[in-house]
JSON list of C-alpha atoms in Angstrom, two decimals:
[
{"chain": "R", "resi": 1, "resn": "ILE", "atom": "CA", "xyz": [-2.80, -17.22, 24.22]},
{"chain": "R", "resi": 2, "resn": "LYS", "atom": "CA", "xyz": [-2.53, -20.30, 23.03]},
{"chain": "R", "resi": 3, "resn": "GLY", "atom": "CA", "xyz": [-5.71, -22.73, 24.62]},
{"chain": "R", "resi": 4, "resn": "TYR", "atom": "CA", "xyz": [-3.74, -25.03, 26.38]},
{"chain": "R", "resi": 5, "resn": "GLN", "atom": "CA", "xyz": [-3.59, -26.37, 29.98]},
{"chain": "R", "resi": 6, "resn": "GLN", "atom": "CA", "xyz": [-0.42, -26.45, 31.58]},
{"chain": "R", "resi": 7, "resn": "HIS", "atom": "CA", "xyz": [-0.82, -30.01, 32.21]},
{"chain": "R", "resi": 8, "resn": "GLU", "atom": "CA", "xyz": [-1.50, -30.62, 27.87]},
{"chain": "R", "resi": 9, "resn": "ILE", "atom": "CA", "xyz": [1.94, -28.95, 26.99]},
{"chain": "R", "resi": 10, "resn": "ILE", "atom": "CA", "xyz": [4.57, -28.89, 29.11]},
{"chain": "R", "resi": 11, "resn": "GLY", "atom": "CA", "xyz": [7.25, -31.33, 28.27]},
{"chain": "R", "resi": 12, "resn": "LYS", "atom": "CA", "xyz": [6.16, -31.13, 24.08]},
{"chain": "R", "resi": 13, "resn": "HIS", "atom": "CA", "xyz": [8.37, -29.52, 21.83]},
{"chain": "R", "resi": 14, "resn": "PHE", "atom": "CA", "xyz": [7.22, -25.97, 20.94]},
{"chain": "R", "resi": 15, "resn": "SER", "atom": "CA", "xyz": [7.95, -26.19, 16.84]},
{"chain": "R", "resi": 16, "resn": "ILE", "atom": "CA", "xyz": [3.89, -26.94, 18.38]},
{"chain": "R", "resi": 17, "resn": "PHE", "atom": "CA", "xyz": [3.08, -23.72, 17.95]},
{"chain": "R", "resi": 18, "resn": "TYR", "atom": "CA", "xyz": [5.01, -23.35, 14.26]},
{"chain": "R", "resi": 19, "resn": "THR", "atom": "CA", "xyz": [3.19, -23.17, 11.02]},
{"chain": "R", "resi": 20, "resn": "THR", "atom": "CA", "xyz": [4.12, -26.73, 9.46]},
{"chain": "R", "resi": 21, "resn": "GLU", "atom": "CA", "xyz": [5.41, -24.61, 6.49]},
{"chain": "R", "resi": 22, "resn": "ALA", "atom": "CA", "xyz": [8.18, -22.94, 9.52]},
{"chain": "R", "resi": 23, "resn": "ILE", "atom": "CA", "xyz": [8.77, -26.39, 10.42]},
{"chain": "R", "resi": 24, "resn": "ALA", "atom": "CA", "xyz": [9.84, -27.56, 7.15]},
{"chain": "R", "resi": 25, "resn": "ALA", "atom": "CA", "xyz": [11.66, -24.44, 7.41]},
{"chain": "R", "resi": 26, "resn": "GLY", "atom": "CA", "xyz": [13.75, -25.01, 10.19]},
{"chain": "R", "resi": 27, "resn": "LYS", "atom": "CA", "xyz": [12.23, -22.31, 12.26]},
{"chain": "R", "resi": 28, "resn": "PRO", "atom": "CA", "xyz": [12.47, -23.50, 15.48]},
{"chain": "R", "resi": 29, "resn": "GLN", "atom": "CA", "xyz": [16.31, -25.62, 15.59]},
{"chain": "R", "resi": 30, "resn": "LEU", "atom": "CA", "xyz": [16.67, -21.81, 14.02]},
{"chain": "R", "resi": 31, "resn": "ALA", "atom": "CA", "xyz": [14.90, -19.95, 16.82]},
{"chain": "R", "resi": 32, "resn": "LEU", "atom": "CA", "xyz": [16.64, -22.41, 19.63]},
{"chain": "R", "resi": 33, "resn": "ASN", "atom": "CA", "xyz": [20.46, -21.76, 17.72]},
{"chain": "R", "resi": 34, "resn": "THR", "atom": "CA", "xyz": [20.35, -17.80, 17.63]},
{"chain": "R", "resi": 35, "resn": "ALA", "atom": "CA", "xyz": [19.35, -17.74, 20.98]},
{"chain": "R", "resi": 36, "resn": "GLN", "atom": "CA", "xyz": [21.89, -19.97, 22.24]},
{"chain": "R", "resi": 37, "resn": "LEU", "atom": "CA", "xyz": [24.38, -17.29, 20.10]},
{"chain": "R", "resi": 38, "resn": "GLU", "atom": "CA", "xyz": [23.17, -14.43, 20.57]},
{"chain": "R", "resi": 39, "resn": "GLY", "atom": "CA", "xyz": [21.34, -14.71, 24.37]},
{"chain": "R", "resi": 40, "resn": "ARG", "atom": "CA", "xyz": [18.13, -14.20, 22.86]},
{"chain": "R", "resi": 41, "resn": "TYR", "atom": "CA", "xyz": [16.02, -14.45, 19.25]},
{"chain": "R", "resi": 42, "resn": "ASP", "atom": "CA", "xyz": [13.11, -12.13, 18.58]},
{"chain": "R", "resi": 43, "resn": "ILE", "atom": "CA", "xyz": [10.42, -12.05, 16.06]},
{"chain": "R", "resi": 44, "resn": "GLU", "atom": "CA", "xyz": [7.55, -11.56, 15.06]},
{"chain": "R", "resi": 45, "resn": "ASP", "atom": "CA", "xyz": [5.62, -14.43, 13.04]},
{"chain": "R", "resi": 46, "resn": "TRP", "atom": "CA", "xyz": [2.44, -16.23, 12.58]},
{"chain": "R", "resi": 47, "resn": "ARG", "atom": "CA", "xyz": [2.04, -18.92, 15.47]},
{"chain": "R", "resi": 48, "resn": "VAL", "atom": "CA", "xyz": [-0.71, -21.54, 15.69]},
{"chain": "R", "resi": 49, "resn": "ARG", "atom": "CA", "xyz": [-3.18, -22.29, 18.65]},
{"chain": "R", "resi": 50, "resn": "LYS", "atom": "CA", "xyz": [-3.90, -25.52, 19.84]},
{"chain": "R", "resi": 51, "resn": "ASP", "atom": "CA", "xyz": [-7.18, -25.31, 17.39]},
{"chain": "R", "resi": 52, "resn": "GLY", "atom": "CA", "xyz": [-5.61, -25.02, 14.86]},
{"chain": "R", "resi": 53, "resn": "SER", "atom": "CA", "xyz": [-5.70, -21.22, 14.09]},
{"chain": "R", "resi": 54, "resn": "LEU", "atom": "CA", "xyz": [-3.46, -18.61, 13.71]},
{"chain": "R", "resi": 55, "resn": "PHE", "atom": "CA", "xyz": [-1.89, -15.43, 15.01]},
{"chain": "R", "resi": 56, "resn": "TRP", "atom": "CA", "xyz": [0.18, -12.96, 14.91]},
{"chain": "R", "resi": 57, "resn": "ALA", "atom": "CA", "xyz": [2.76, -13.57, 17.61]},
{"chain": "R", "resi": 58, "resn": "ASP", "atom": "CA", "xyz": [6.18, -11.80, 19.16]},
{"chain": "R", "resi": 59, "resn": "VAL", "atom": "CA", "xyz": [8.17, -13.33, 20.82]},
{"chain": "R", "resi": 60, "resn": "VAL", "atom": "CA", "xyz": [11.55, -13.59, 22.26]},
{"chain": "R", "resi": 61, "resn": "LEU", "atom": "CA", "xyz": [13.17, -16.91, 23.16]},
{"chain": "R", "resi": 62, "resn": "PHE", "atom": "CA", "xyz": [16.09, -16.26, 25.89]},
{"chain": "R", "resi": 63, "resn": "PRO", "atom": "CA", "xyz": [18.18, -19.62, 26.93]},
{"chain": "R", "resi": 64, "resn": "ILE", "atom": "CA", "xyz": [18.49, -21.16, 30.71]},
{"chain": "R", "resi": 65, "resn": "TYR", "atom": "CA", "xyz": [21.67, -21.52, 32.04]},
{"chain": "R", "resi": 66, "resn": "SER", "atom": "CA", "xyz": [22.96, -23.57, 34.90]},
{"chain": "R", "resi": 67, "resn": "SER", "atom": "CA", "xyz": [25.22, -22.29, 37.88]},
{"chain": "R", "resi": 68, "resn": "SER", "atom": "CA", "xyz": [28.04, -24.50, 35.69]},
{"chain": "R", "resi": 69, "resn": "GLY", "atom": "CA", "xyz": [26.94, -22.66, 32.50]},
{"chain": "R", "resi": 70, "resn": "ALA", "atom": "CA", "xyz": [25.20, -25.84, 31.00]},
{"chain": "R", "resi": 71, "resn": "LEU", "atom": "CA", "xyz": [22.10, -25.13, 28.71]},
{"chain": "R", "resi": 72, "resn": "ARG", "atom": "CA", "xyz": [18.84, -26.21, 30.60]},
{"chain": "R", "resi": 73, "resn": "GLY", "atom": "CA", "xyz": [16.14, -24.63, 29.21]},
{"chain": "R", "resi": 74, "resn": "TYR", "atom": "CA", "xyz": [15.20, -22.09, 27.06]},
{"chain": "R", "resi": 75, "resn": "THR", "atom": "CA", "xyz": [11.82, -19.45, 28.18]},
{"chain": "R", "resi": 76, "resn": "LYS", "atom": "CA", "xyz": [9.34, -17.91, 25.72]},
{"chain": "R", "resi": 77, "resn": "LEU", "atom": "CA", "xyz": [7.50, -14.97, 26.26]},
{"chain": "R", "resi": 78, "resn": "THR", "atom": "CA", "xyz": [4.31, -14.71, 23.23]},
{"chain": "R", "resi": 79, "resn": "ARG", "atom": "CA", "xyz": [2.04, -11.73, 22.96]},
{"chain": "R", "resi": 80, "resn": "ASP", "atom": "CA", "xyz": [-0.40, -11.91, 21.07]},
{"chain": "R", "resi": 81, "resn": "LEU", "atom": "CA", "xyz": [-0.05, -9.01, 18.08]},
{"chain": "R", "resi": 82, "resn": "THR", "atom": "CA", "xyz": [-3.35, -10.39, 15.68]},
{"chain": "R", "resi": 83, "resn": "LYS", "atom": "CA", "xyz": [-5.15, -7.19, 16.60]},
{"chain": "R", "resi": 84, "resn": "ARG", "atom": "CA", "xyz": [-2.46, -4.72, 15.68]},
{"chain": "R", "resi": 85, "resn": "LYS", "atom": "CA", "xyz": [-1.38, -7.02, 12.34]},
{"chain": "R", "resi": 86, "resn": "LEU", "atom": "CA", "xyz": [-4.83, -6.77, 11.15]},
{"chain": "R", "resi": 87, "resn": "MET", "atom": "CA", "xyz": [-5.09, -3.09, 11.48]},
{"chain": "R", "resi": 88, "resn": "GLU", "atom": "CA", "xyz": [-1.37, -2.79, 9.91]},
{"chain": "R", "resi": 89, "resn": "LYS", "atom": "CA", "xyz": [-2.93, -4.28, 7.33]},
{"chain": "R", "resi": 90, "resn": "GLU", "atom": "CA", "xyz": [-6.46, -2.25, 7.32]},
{"chain": "R", "resi": 91, "resn": "LEU", "atom": "CA", "xyz": [-4.43, 0.98, 7.04]},
{"chain": "R", "resi": 92, "resn": "GLN", "atom": "CA", "xyz": [-2.14, -0.50, 4.37]},
{"chain": "R", "resi": 93, "resn": "GLU", "atom": "CA", "xyz": [-5.74, -1.32, 2.47]},
{"chain": "R", "resi": 94, "resn": "ASN", "atom": "CA", "xyz": [-6.89, 1.75, 2.96]},
{"chain": "R", "resi": 95, "resn": "GLN", "atom": "CA", "xyz": [-3.72, 3.16, 1.88]},
{"chain": "R", "resi": 96, "resn": "LEU", "atom": "CA", "xyz": [-3.56, 1.67, -1.43]},
{"chain": "R", "resi": 97, "resn": "ARG", "atom": "CA", "xyz": [-7.38, 1.99, -2.36]},
{"chain": "R", "resi": 98, "resn": "HIS", "atom": "CA", "xyz": [-6.95, 5.85, -1.57]},
{"chain": "R", "resi": 99, "resn": "GLN", "atom": "CA", "xyz": [-4.00, 6.23, -3.57]},
{"chain": "R", "resi": 100, "resn": "GLN", "atom": "CA", "xyz": [-5.89, 4.48, -6.61]},
{"chain": "R", "resi": 101, "resn": "GLU", "atom": "CA", "xyz": [-9.21, 6.54, -5.71]},
{"chain": "R", "resi": 102, "resn": "THR", "atom": "CA", "xyz": [-6.10, 9.68, -5.88]},
{"chain": "R", "resi": 103, "resn": "THR", "atom": "CA", "xyz": [-4.80, 7.79, -9.52]},
{"chain": "R", "resi": 104, "resn": "GLU", "atom": "CA", "xyz": [-8.22, 7.69, -10.47]},
{"chain": "R", "resi": 105, "resn": "LEU", "atom": "CA", "xyz": [-9.33, 11.33, -9.81]},
{"chain": "R", "resi": 106, "resn": "ARG", "atom": "CA", "xyz": [-6.28, 13.13, -10.52]},
{"chain": "R", "resi": 107, "resn": "ARG", "atom": "CA", "xyz": [-6.90, 10.71, -14.41]},
{"chain": "R", "resi": 108, "resn": "ARG", "atom": "CA", "xyz": [-11.29, 12.47, -14.65]},
{"chain": "R", "resi": 109, "resn": "LEU", "atom": "CA", "xyz": [-9.78, 15.77, -13.53]},
{"chain": "R", "resi": 110, "resn": "MET", "atom": "CA", "xyz": [-7.27, 15.84, -16.19]},
{"chain": "R", "resi": 111, "resn": "GLU", "atom": "CA", "xyz": [-9.68, 13.85, -19.01]},
{"chain": "R", "resi": 112, "resn": "GLY", "atom": "CA", "xyz": [-12.38, 17.10, -17.73]},
{"chain": "R", "resi": 113, "resn": "ARG", "atom": "CA", "xyz": [-9.86, 19.81, -17.48]},
{"chain": "R", "resi": 114, "resn": "GLU", "atom": "CA", "xyz": [-9.09, 18.60, -21.52]},
{"chain": "R", "resi": 115, "resn": "ALA", "atom": "CA", "xyz": [-12.40, 18.17, -22.73]},
{"chain": "R", "resi": 116, "resn": "GLU", "atom": "CA", "xyz": [-12.86, 21.61, -21.41]},
{"chain": "R", "resi": 117, "resn": "ARG", "atom": "CA", "xyz": [-10.02, 23.21, -23.37]},
{"chain": "R", "resi": 118, "resn": "LEU", "atom": "CA", "xyz": [-11.73, 21.22, -26.49]},
{"chain": "R", "resi": 119, "resn": "HIS", "atom": "CA", "xyz": [-14.68, 22.45, -25.81]},
{"chain": "R", "resi": 120, "resn": "MET", "atom": "CA", "xyz": [-13.79, 25.60, -25.72]},
{"chain": "R", "resi": 121, "resn": "ALA", "atom": "CA", "xyz": [-11.49, 25.48, -28.70]},
{"chain": "R", "resi": 122, "resn": "GLN", "atom": "CA", "xyz": [-14.16, 24.75, -30.44]},
{"chain": "R", "resi": 123, "resn": "GLU", "atom": "CA", "xyz": [-16.42, 27.62, -29.19]},
{"chain": "R", "resi": 124, "resn": "LEU", "atom": "CA", "xyz": [-13.50, 30.39, -30.30]},
{"chain": "R", "resi": 125, "resn": "HIS", "atom": "CA", "xyz": [-13.69, 28.74, -33.14]},
{"chain": "R", "resi": 126, "resn": "ASP", "atom": "CA", "xyz": [-17.22, 28.40, -34.15]},
{"chain": "R", "resi": 127, "resn": "GLY", "atom": "CA", "xyz": [-18.34, 31.97, -32.53]},
{"chain": "R", "resi": 128, "resn": "PRO", "atom": "CA", "xyz": [-16.09, 35.22, -32.57]},
{"chain": "R", "resi": 129, "resn": "ILE", "atom": "CA", "xyz": [-12.57, 33.56, -34.73]},
{"chain": "R", "resi": 130, "resn": "GLN", "atom": "CA", "xyz": [-15.70, 32.80, -37.31]},
{"chain": "R", "resi": 131, "resn": "ASP", "atom": "CA", "xyz": [-17.01, 36.74, -37.04]},
{"chain": "R", "resi": 132, "resn": "LEU", "atom": "CA", "xyz": [-12.69, 37.85, -36.61]},
{"chain": "R", "resi": 133, "resn": "TYR", "atom": "CA", "xyz": [-12.59, 36.00, -40.24]},
{"chain": "R", "resi": 134, "resn": "GLY", "atom": "CA", "xyz": [-16.08, 37.62, -41.45]},
{"chain": "R", "resi": 135, "resn": "LEU", "atom": "CA", "xyz": [-14.77, 41.30, -40.86]},
{"chain": "R", "resi": 136, "resn": "ILE", "atom": "CA", "xyz": [-11.10, 40.66, -42.34]},
{"chain": "R", "resi": 137, "resn": "PHE", "atom": "CA", "xyz": [-12.71, 39.52, -45.49]},
{"chain": "R", "resi": 138, "resn": "SER", "atom": "CA", "xyz": [-14.60, 42.13, -45.53]},
{"chain": "R", "resi": 139, "resn": "ILE", "atom": "CA", "xyz": [-12.42, 45.09, -44.57]},
{"chain": "R", "resi": 140, "resn": "ASP", "atom": "CA", "xyz": [-10.24, 43.37, -47.52]},
{"chain": "R", "resi": 141, "resn": "ALA", "atom": "CA", "xyz": [-13.19, 43.86, -49.78]},
{"chain": "R", "resi": 142, "resn": "ILE", "atom": "CA", "xyz": [-13.56, 47.02, -48.63]},
{"chain": "R", "resi": 143, "resn": "SER", "atom": "CA", "xyz": [-9.90, 47.94, -49.07]},
{"chain": "R", "resi": 144, "resn": "ALA", "atom": "CA", "xyz": [-9.82, 46.29, -52.46]},
{"chain": "R", "resi": 145, "resn": "ARG", "atom": "CA", "xyz": [-12.79, 48.68, -53.68]},
{"chain": "R", "resi": 146, "resn": "ILE", "atom": "CA", "xyz": [-11.00, 51.30, -52.42]},
{"chain": "R", "resi": 147, "resn": "ARG", "atom": "CA", "xyz": [-7.96, 50.39, -53.99]},
{"chain": "R", "resi": 148, "resn": "SER", "atom": "CA", "xyz": [-10.36, 50.45, -56.96]},
{"chain": "R", "resi": 149, "resn": "GLN", "atom": "CA", "xyz": [-11.77, 53.29, -56.92]},
{"chain": "R", "resi": 150, "resn": "ALA", "atom": "CA", "xyz": [-8.46, 55.69, -56.10]},
{"chain": "R", "resi": 151, "resn": "ALA", "atom": "CA", "xyz": [-6.87, 53.75, -59.36]},
{"chain": "R", "resi": 152, "resn": "LEU", "atom": "CA", "xyz": [-10.26, 54.49, -61.36]},
{"chain": "R", "resi": 153, "resn": "GLN", "atom": "CA", "xyz": [-9.70, 58.64, -60.59]},
{"chain": "R", "resi": 154, "resn": "ARG", "atom": "CA", "xyz": [-6.14, 59.09, -61.40]}
]
């Protein structure tokens, strides 16, 4: 996973697999201390290959004790989960893009509905409503004439 031959890495401190930021933050020592105190240390984090490239690693670190109970060292299991990490990132990006697209579609739908309401109101105002007002004015005029003729006949 890390690109080293056995003879290149045995005897080197395991912090060689950590990023410079993680080393500066004291993460390698924290891992050793946690493994010793709790019996194991688990983490998913970025690790460094021999060529300097990064990979997302699932790391489990166990302390190894002698028969007398003295700490002899540690054993470490590392799995490369970079593909999974990239797929998770892609999924999150797709979910965000879907959410943004959905929000935009809702906004456009609301704008379309509002435009349709305005259009319908304008059509009602300019068409049947105007005709209805015309009819009301005509009825009022006829009613006034009838009242006026009735008043003259009395």
